[in-house]
PDB file of C-alpha atoms in Angstrom:
ATOM      1  CA  ASP A   1      -5.228  11.347  17.650  1.00 56.00           C
ATOM      2  CA  GLY A   2      -2.949   8.568  16.418  1.00 66.00           C
ATOM      3  CA  GLY A   3      -1.773   8.301  12.874  1.00 94.00           C
ATOM      4  CA  ILE A   4       0.957   8.562  10.322  1.00 97.00           C
ATOM      5  CA  THR A   5       1.880  11.925   8.859  1.00 97.00           C
ATOM      6  CA  GLN A   6       3.762  12.638   5.682  1.00 97.00           C
ATOM      7  CA  SER A   7       5.087  16.023   4.634  1.00 96.00           C
ATOM      8  CA  PRO A   8       5.103  17.886   2.433  1.00 96.00           C
ATOM      9  CA  LYS A   9       2.029  16.945   0.395  1.00 96.00           C
ATOM     10  CA  TYR A  10       3.622  18.300  -2.791  1.00 96.00           C
ATOM     11  CA  LEU A  11       7.333  18.620  -3.525  1.00 95.00           C
ATOM     12  CA  PHE A  12       9.185  19.904  -6.545  1.00 93.00           C
ATOM     13  CA  ARG A  13      12.765  18.951  -7.284  1.00 90.00           C
ATOM     14  CA  LYS A  14      15.223  20.312  -9.754  1.00 90.00           C
ATOM     15  CA  GLU A  15      17.420  17.989 -11.725  1.00 87.00           C
ATOM     16  CA  GLY A  16      20.468  16.918  -9.705  1.00 87.00           C
ATOM     17  CA  GLN A  17      18.969  17.854  -6.339  1.00 91.00           C
ATOM     18  CA  ASN A  18      18.472  15.620  -3.324  1.00 95.00           C
ATOM     19  CA  VAL A  19      15.172  15.971  -1.499  1.00 96.00           C
ATOM     20  CA  THR A  20      13.951  14.453   1.759  1.00 97.00           C
ATOM     21  CA  LEU A  21      10.394  13.315   2.420  1.00 98.00           C
ATOM     22  CA  SER A  22       9.236  13.227   6.013  1.00 98.00           C
ATOM     23  CA  CYS A  23       7.253  10.419   7.675  1.00 98.00           C
ATOM     24  CA  GLU A  24       6.223  10.451  11.336  1.00 98.00           C
ATOM     25  CA  GLN A  25       3.994   8.023  13.239  1.00 98.00           C
ATOM     26  CA  ASN A  26       2.639   8.112  16.779  1.00 97.00           C
ATOM     27  CA  LEU A  27       1.188   4.599  16.718  1.00 96.00           C
ATOM     28  CA  ASN A  28       4.168   3.105  18.529  1.00 95.00           C
ATOM     29  CA  HIS A  29       4.736   0.791  15.569  1.00 95.00           C
ATOM     30  CA  ASP A  30       8.049  -0.974  15.152  1.00 94.00           C
ATOM     31  CA  ALA A  31       7.913  -1.412  11.388  1.00 93.00           C
ATOM     32  CA  MET A  32       7.890   1.379   8.829  1.00 95.00           C
ATOM     33  CA  TYR A  33       7.879   1.277   5.045  1.00 95.00           C
ATOM     34  CA  TRP A  34       8.279   3.477   1.988  1.00 97.00           C
ATOM     35  CA  TYR A  35       6.424   2.716  -1.229  1.00 97.00           C
ATOM     36  CA  ARG A  36       6.430   4.321  -4.621  1.00 97.00           C
ATOM     37  CA  GLN A  37       3.245   4.509  -6.699  1.00 95.00           C
ATOM     38  CA  ASP A  38       3.206   5.331 -10.400  1.00 92.00           C
ATOM     39  CA  PRO A  39      -0.012   6.014 -12.356  1.00 84.00           C
ATOM     40  CA  GLY A  40      -2.025   2.892 -13.001  1.00 77.00           C
ATOM     41  CA  GLN A  41       0.327   0.718 -11.001  1.00 80.00           C
ATOM     42  CA  GLY A  42       0.422  -0.889  -7.611  1.00 84.00           C
ATOM     43  CA  LEU A  43       2.714   0.024  -4.764  1.00 92.00           C
ATOM     44  CA  ARG A  44       6.373  -0.925  -4.994  1.00 94.00           C
ATOM     45  CA  LEU A  45       8.524  -1.256  -1.896  1.00 94.00           C
ATOM     46  CA  ILE A  46      11.547   1.052  -1.675  1.00 97.00           C
ATOM     47  CA  TYR A  47      12.837   0.478   1.865  1.00 96.00           C
ATOM     48  CA  TYR A  48      11.571  -0.909   5.132  1.00 95.00           C
ATOM     49  CA  SER A  49      12.674  -0.799   8.734  1.00 95.00           C
ATOM     50  CA  GLN A  50      11.754  -3.331  11.388  1.00 92.00           C
ATOM     51  CA  ILE A  51      13.345  -1.544  14.310  1.00 93.00           C
ATOM     52  CA  VAL A  52      15.265   1.590  15.193  1.00 95.00           C
ATOM     53  CA  ASN A  53      18.696   1.865  13.554  1.00 96.00           C
ATOM     54  CA  ASP A  54      17.913  -0.939  11.128  1.00 95.00           C
ATOM     55  CA  PHE A  55      16.576  -0.782   7.586  1.00 96.00           C
ATOM     56  CA  GLN A  56      16.571  -3.014   4.517  1.00 95.00           C
ATOM     57  CA  LYS A  57      16.283  -2.445   0.787  1.00 95.00           C
ATOM     58  CA  GLY A  58      13.050  -3.267  -0.946  1.00 94.00           C
ATOM     59  CA  ASP A  59      12.488  -3.989  -4.619  1.00 92.00           C
ATOM     60  CA  ILE A  60      13.432  -0.546  -5.984  1.00 96.00           C
ATOM     61  CA  ALA A  61      15.951   0.954  -3.524  1.00 97.00           C
ATOM     62  CA  GLU A  62      18.401   2.319  -6.101  1.00 96.00           C
ATOM     63  CA  GLY A  63      18.612   6.121  -5.935  1.00 96.00           C
ATOM     64  CA  TYR A  64      16.973   6.299  -2.499  1.00 98.00           C
ATOM     65  CA  SER A  65      18.262   6.369   1.071  1.00 98.00           C
ATOM     66  CA  VAL A  66      16.601   6.227   4.474  1.00 98.00           C
ATOM     67  CA  SER A  67      17.412   6.519   8.168  1.00 98.00           C
ATOM     68  CA  ARG A  68      15.667   5.307  11.308  1.00 98.00           C
ATOM     69  CA  GLU A  69      17.201   7.141  14.224  1.00 98.00           C
ATOM     70  CA  LYS A  70      13.917   7.342  16.132  1.00 97.00           C
ATOM     71  CA  LYS A  71      11.058   4.878  16.353  1.00 97.00           C
ATOM     72  CA  GLU A  72       8.516   7.418  15.191  1.00 97.00           C
ATOM     73  CA  SER A  73      10.439   8.799  12.204  1.00 98.00           C
ATOM     74  CA  PHE A  74      11.505   7.251   8.887  1.00 98.00           C
ATOM     75  CA  PRO A  75      12.597   9.940   6.396  1.00 98.00           C
ATOM     76  CA  LEU A  76      13.249   9.074   2.749  1.00 98.00           C
ATOM     77  CA  THR A  77      15.848  10.905   0.670  1.00 98.00           C
ATOM     78  CA  VAL A  78      15.453  10.856  -3.086  1.00 97.00           C
ATOM     79  CA  THR A  79      18.946  11.356  -4.438  1.00 95.00           C
ATOM     80  CA  SER A  80      20.126  12.679  -7.775  1.00 91.00           C
ATOM     81  CA  ALA A  81      20.968   9.078  -8.684  1.00 90.00           C
ATOM     82  CA  GLN A  82      17.243   8.315  -8.993  1.00 91.00           C
ATOM     83  CA  LYS A  83      16.700   8.881 -12.707  1.00 88.00           C
ATOM     84  CA  ASN A  84      12.915   8.979 -12.715  1.00 91.00           C
ATOM     85  CA  PRO A  85      11.795  10.287  -9.323  1.00 94.00           C
ATOM     86  CA  THR A  86       8.443  11.798 -10.320  1.00 95.00           C
ATOM     87  CA  ALA A  87       5.887   9.681  -8.458  1.00 96.00           C
ATOM     88  CA  PHE A  88       3.540   9.465  -5.491  1.00 96.00           C
ATOM     89  CA  TYR A  89       5.398   8.326  -2.366  1.00 97.00           C
ATOM     90  CA  LEU A  90       3.612   6.549   0.451  1.00 97.00           C
ATOM     91  CA  CYS A  91       4.888   5.848   3.926  1.00 98.00           C
ATOM     92  CA  ALA A  92       3.322   3.145   6.068  1.00 96.00           C
ATOM     93  CA  SER A  93       3.765   1.591   9.469  1.00 95.00           C
ATOM     94  CA  SER A  94       2.689  -1.641  11.121  1.00 93.00           C
ATOM     95  CA  ILE A  95       3.007  -3.271  14.525  1.00 90.00           C
ATOM     96  CA  GLY A  96       5.763  -5.491  13.187  1.00 84.00           C
ATOM     97  CA  ARG A  97       6.844  -6.818   9.829  1.00 80.00           C
ATOM     98  CA  LEU A  98       6.620 -10.415  11.009  1.00 81.00           C
ATOM     99  CA  VAL A  99       3.108  -9.927  12.376  1.00 81.00           C
ATOM    100  CA  ASN A 100       0.084 -10.465  10.165  1.00 84.00           C
ATOM    101  CA  THR A 101      -1.686  -7.177  10.682  1.00 87.00           C
ATOM    102  CA  GLU A 102      -2.521  -4.326   8.370  1.00 90.00           C
ATOM    103  CA  ALA A 103      -0.202  -1.469   7.537  1.00 92.00           C
ATOM    104  CA  PHE A 104      -1.410   2.069   8.115  1.00 95.00           C
ATOM    105  CA  PHE A 105      -0.623   4.586   5.389  1.00 96.00           C
ATOM    106  CA  GLY A 106       0.068   8.286   5.356  1.00 97.00           C
ATOM    107  CA  GLN A 107      -1.591  10.606   2.864  1.00 96.00           C
ATOM    108  CA  GLY A 108       1.383  10.578   0.521  1.00 97.00           C
ATOM    109  CA  THR A 109       3.830  13.041  -0.989  1.00 97.00           C
ATOM    110  CA  ARG A 110       3.661  13.827  -4.689  1.00 96.00           C
ATOM    111  CA  LEU A 111       7.151  14.515  -5.980  1.00 96.00           C
ATOM    112  CA  THR A 112       7.651  16.231  -9.330  1.00 95.00           C
ATOM    113  CA  VAL A 113      10.939  16.912 -11.084  1.00 91.00           C
ATOM    114  CA  VAL A 114      10.999  20.321 -12.754  1.00 87.00           C
TER     115      VAL A 114
ATOM    116  CA  GLY B   1       5.490 -12.681  -6.163  1.00 34.00           C
ATOM    117  CA  GLU B   2       2.511 -11.071  -7.694  1.00 37.00           C
ATOM    118  CA  SER B   3       3.227  -8.974 -10.762  1.00 39.00           C
ATOM    119  CA  VAL B   4       2.331  -5.322 -10.917  1.00 35.00           C
ATOM    120  CA  GLY B   5       0.162  -4.612 -13.939  1.00 36.00           C
ATOM    121  CA  LEU B   6       0.499  -1.605 -16.205  1.00 42.00           C
ATOM    122  CA  HIS B   7      -3.203  -1.308 -16.975  1.00 59.00           C
ATOM    123  CA  LEU B   8      -5.743  -0.545 -14.286  1.00 76.00           C
ATOM    124  CA  PRO B   9      -8.891  -2.668 -14.587  1.00 89.00           C
ATOM    125  CA  THR B  10     -12.101  -0.723 -14.140  1.00 92.00           C
ATOM    126  CA  LEU B  11     -15.512  -1.634 -12.808  1.00 95.00           C
ATOM    127  CA  SER B  12     -18.547   0.564 -13.207  1.00 96.00           C
ATOM    128  CA  VAL B  13     -21.697  -0.160 -11.189  1.00 97.00           C
ATOM    129  CA  GLN B  14     -25.010   1.492 -10.515  1.00 97.00           C
ATOM    130  CA  GLU B  15     -25.608   2.950  -7.071  1.00 97.00           C
ATOM    131  CA  GLY B  16     -27.312   0.378  -4.897  1.00 97.00           C
ATOM    132  CA  ASP B  17     -25.979  -2.611  -6.821  1.00 97.00           C
ATOM    133  CA  ASN B  18     -23.472  -5.054  -5.385  1.00 97.00           C
ATOM    134  CA  SER B  19     -19.852  -4.850  -6.555  1.00 97.00           C
ATOM    135  CA  ILE B  20     -17.364  -7.671  -6.880  1.00 97.00           C
ATOM    136  CA  ILE B  21     -13.695  -6.864  -7.281  1.00 96.00           C
ATOM    137  CA  ASN B  22     -11.330  -9.695  -8.076  1.00 95.00           C
ATOM    138  CA  CYS B  23      -7.665 -10.305  -7.435  1.00 94.00           C
ATOM    139  CA  ALA B  24      -5.438 -13.166  -8.543  1.00 93.00           C
ATOM    140  CA  TYR B  25      -2.203 -13.966  -6.777  1.00 91.00           C
ATOM    141  CA  SER B  26       0.613 -16.301  -7.726  1.00 88.00           C
ATOM    142  CA  ASN B  27       2.472 -17.034  -4.498  1.00 88.00           C
ATOM    143  CA  SER B  28       1.353 -20.315  -2.947  1.00 88.00           C
ATOM    144  CA  ALA B  29       3.087 -19.360   0.295  1.00 88.00           C
ATOM    145  CA  SER B  30       0.951 -16.262   0.824  1.00 91.00           C
ATOM    146  CA  ASP B  31      -0.909 -16.608   4.099  1.00 91.00           C
ATOM    147  CA  TYR B  32      -2.344 -13.168   4.790  1.00 94.00           C
ATOM    148  CA  PHE B  33      -4.380 -10.918   2.515  1.00 95.00           C
ATOM    149  CA  ILE B  34      -5.674  -7.385   2.800  1.00 96.00           C
ATOM    150  CA  TRP B  35      -7.980  -5.177   0.778  1.00 97.00           C
ATOM    151  CA  TYR B  36      -7.263  -1.449   0.688  1.00 97.00           C
ATOM    152  CA  LYS B  37      -9.279   1.448  -0.700  1.00 97.00           C
ATOM    153  CA  GLN B  38      -7.471   4.437  -2.171  1.00 95.00           C
ATOM    154  CA  GLU B  39      -9.238   7.661  -3.026  1.00 94.00           C
ATOM    155  CA  SER B  40      -7.648  10.055  -5.482  1.00 91.00           C
ATOM    156  CA  GLY B  41      -4.558  11.791  -4.078  1.00 89.00           C
ATOM    157  CA  LYS B  42      -4.770   9.996  -0.729  1.00 92.00           C
ATOM    158  CA  GLY B  43      -3.092   7.083   0.977  1.00 94.00           C
ATOM    159  CA  PRO B  44      -4.659   3.602   0.990  1.00 95.00           C
ATOM    160  CA  GLN B  45      -7.145   2.815   3.756  1.00 96.00           C
ATOM    161  CA  PHE B  46      -7.593  -0.631   5.261  1.00 96.00           C
ATOM    162  CA  ILE B  47     -10.932  -2.264   4.463  1.00 97.00           C
ATOM    163  CA  ILE B  48     -10.728  -5.886   5.533  1.00 97.00           C
ATOM    164  CA  ASP B  49      -8.205  -8.698   5.900  1.00 96.00           C
ATOM    165  CA  ILE B  50      -8.289 -12.484   5.840  1.00 96.00           C
ATOM    166  CA  ARG B  51      -5.874 -15.194   6.875  1.00 95.00           C
ATOM    167  CA  SER B  52      -5.222 -18.301   4.844  1.00 93.00           C
ATOM    168  CA  ASN B  53      -6.990 -20.570   7.348  1.00 94.00           C
ATOM    169  CA  MET B  54     -10.281 -18.887   6.424  1.00 96.00           C
ATOM    170  CA  ASP B  55     -12.202 -18.739   3.165  1.00 97.00           C
ATOM    171  CA  LYS B  56     -14.661 -15.987   4.012  1.00 98.00           C
ATOM    172  CA  ARG B  57     -14.762 -12.966   6.243  1.00 98.00           C
ATOM    173  CA  GLN B  58     -17.446 -10.323   6.577  1.00 97.00           C
ATOM    174  CA  GLY B  59     -17.319  -6.715   7.636  1.00 95.00           C
ATOM    175  CA  GLN B  60     -19.732  -3.862   7.403  1.00 93.00           C
ATOM    176  CA  ARG B  61     -21.137  -4.043   3.833  1.00 96.00           C
ATOM    177  CA  VAL B  62     -18.002  -5.882   2.677  1.00 98.00           C
ATOM    178  CA  THR B  63     -17.131  -9.541   2.331  1.00 98.00           C
ATOM    179  CA  VAL B  64     -13.809 -11.045   1.342  1.00 98.00           C
ATOM    180  CA  LEU B  65     -13.640 -14.503  -0.203  1.00 97.00           C
ATOM    181  CA  LEU B  66     -10.435 -16.484  -0.488  1.00 97.00           C
ATOM    182  CA  ASN B  67     -10.018 -19.461  -2.789  1.00 96.00           C
ATOM    183  CA  LYS B  68      -6.571 -20.889  -2.172  1.00 93.00           C
ATOM    184  CA  THR B  69      -7.021 -23.665  -4.711  1.00 94.00           C
ATOM    185  CA  VAL B  70      -7.113 -21.231  -7.612  1.00 94.00           C
ATOM    186  CA  LYS B  71      -5.240 -18.429  -5.805  1.00 93.00           C
ATOM    187  CA  HIS B  72      -8.098 -15.984  -6.045  1.00 94.00           C
ATOM    188  CA  LEU B  73      -9.333 -13.282  -3.719  1.00 94.00           C
ATOM    189  CA  SER B  74     -12.479 -11.225  -4.111  1.00 96.00           C
ATOM    190  CA  LEU B  75     -14.030  -8.239  -2.379  1.00 97.00           C
ATOM    191  CA  GLN B  76     -17.789  -7.907  -2.409  1.00 98.00           C
ATOM    192  CA  ILE B  77     -19.361  -4.570  -1.575  1.00 98.00           C
ATOM    193  CA  ALA B  78     -23.068  -4.615  -0.845  1.00 98.00           C
ATOM    194  CA  ALA B  79     -25.366  -1.748  -1.848  1.00 97.00           C
ATOM    195  CA  THR B  80     -22.562   0.229  -3.461  1.00 97.00           C
ATOM    196  CA  GLN B  81     -22.625   3.956  -2.769  1.00 97.00           C
ATOM    197  CA  PRO B  82     -21.003   6.919  -4.566  1.00 96.00           C
ATOM    198  CA  GLY B  83     -18.537   7.190  -1.683  1.00 96.00           C
ATOM    199  CA  ASP B  84     -17.247   3.742  -2.596  1.00 97.00           C
ATOM    200  CA  SER B  85     -15.762   5.121  -5.820  1.00 97.00           C
ATOM    201  CA  ALA B  86     -12.006   4.604  -5.503  1.00 96.00           C
ATOM    202  CA  VAL B  87      -9.165   2.307  -6.504  1.00 95.00           C
ATOM    203  CA  TYR B  88      -9.173  -0.978  -4.613  1.00 96.00           C
ATOM    204  CA  PHE B  89      -5.938  -2.903  -4.016  1.00 94.00           C
ATOM    205  CA  CYS B  90      -5.403  -6.390  -2.799  1.00 95.00           C
ATOM    206  CA  ALA B  91      -2.193  -7.123  -0.940  1.00 94.00           C
ATOM    207  CA  GLU B  92      -0.652 -10.457  -0.016  1.00 92.00           C
ATOM    208  CA  LYS B  93       2.010 -11.458   2.442  1.00 90.00           C
ATOM    209  CA  ASP B  94       3.854 -14.721   2.916  1.00 84.00           C
ATOM    210  CA  GLY B  95       5.561 -16.062   5.970  1.00 75.00           C
ATOM    211  CA  PHE B  96       8.970 -16.377   4.353  1.00 74.00           C
ATOM    212  CA  ASP B  97      10.077 -12.942   3.209  1.00 72.00           C
ATOM    213  CA  ASN B  98       7.257 -11.129   5.043  1.00 77.00           C
ATOM    214  CA  ASP B  99       6.995  -8.525   2.308  1.00 81.00           C
ATOM    215  CA  MET B 100       3.539  -7.150   1.544  1.00 85.00           C
ATOM    216  CA  ARG B 101       2.952  -7.339  -2.231  1.00 88.00           C
ATOM    217  CA  PHE B 102       0.336  -5.123  -3.855  1.00 90.00           C
ATOM    218  CA  GLY B 103      -1.611  -5.709  -7.009  1.00 87.00           C
ATOM    219  CA  ALA B 104      -2.176  -2.973  -9.594  1.00 84.00           C
ATOM    220  CA  GLY B 105      -5.637  -2.174  -8.295  1.00 92.00           C
ATOM    221  CA  THR B 106      -9.141  -1.925  -9.730  1.00 95.00           C
ATOM    222  CA  ARG B 107     -10.891   1.383 -10.248  1.00 94.00           C
ATOM    223  CA  LEU B 108     -14.502   1.269  -9.064  1.00 96.00           C
ATOM    224  CA  THR B 109     -16.866   3.928 -10.373  1.00 96.00           C
ATOM    225  CA  VAL B 110     -20.364   4.186  -8.930  1.00 96.00           C
ATOM    226  CA  LYS B 111     -22.978   5.778 -11.167  1.00 94.00           C
ATOM    227  CA  PRO B 112     -25.826   7.610  -9.435  1.00 90.00           C
TER     228      PRO B 112
END
């Protein structure tokens, strides 16, 4: 069945390490997004991609990087430059960023720095 | 754009009562609005959406009201059930930067 899948569900990172969060969708959506969620706060946009091989920074892109080599995949790398990476990360996709339709979310990855 | 709050508003209702969750937005150019439900440790789920050319839209047990004059959105849940307990987010989008902006959310607790 169609959907958006994030892995892993839980991830632990040591100080100074880069880690990559996976996001895959089989909805044939053009647009994909990464959000960060901290306790008691709303979702903040890290990066988005409207089409393959294109991506744009969101509000809090510093310390993160992404790629969009395939339509169905939009991995997020949390680099050592991100000073406070512990958070819940959500990936989403939609038909198109310019289209007024809902975004579908994955189940999230909880990243903890140890 | 809409600010992200540091404190999560809470709403506690009795099972079977109606719930009303409110959301204020600041961007006059916002033309599309969505309500999402997020259960603990999971991703947000779409509940209902509304476009700015409407002021009311109904779904199954849910109604969204949009008041553009005062920039206010509300979600009404009829006959609230324990399974409705979750955090509810409103999201807004405008036609200029096309970014979806999320509010801080409201935690709904349903008492049996």
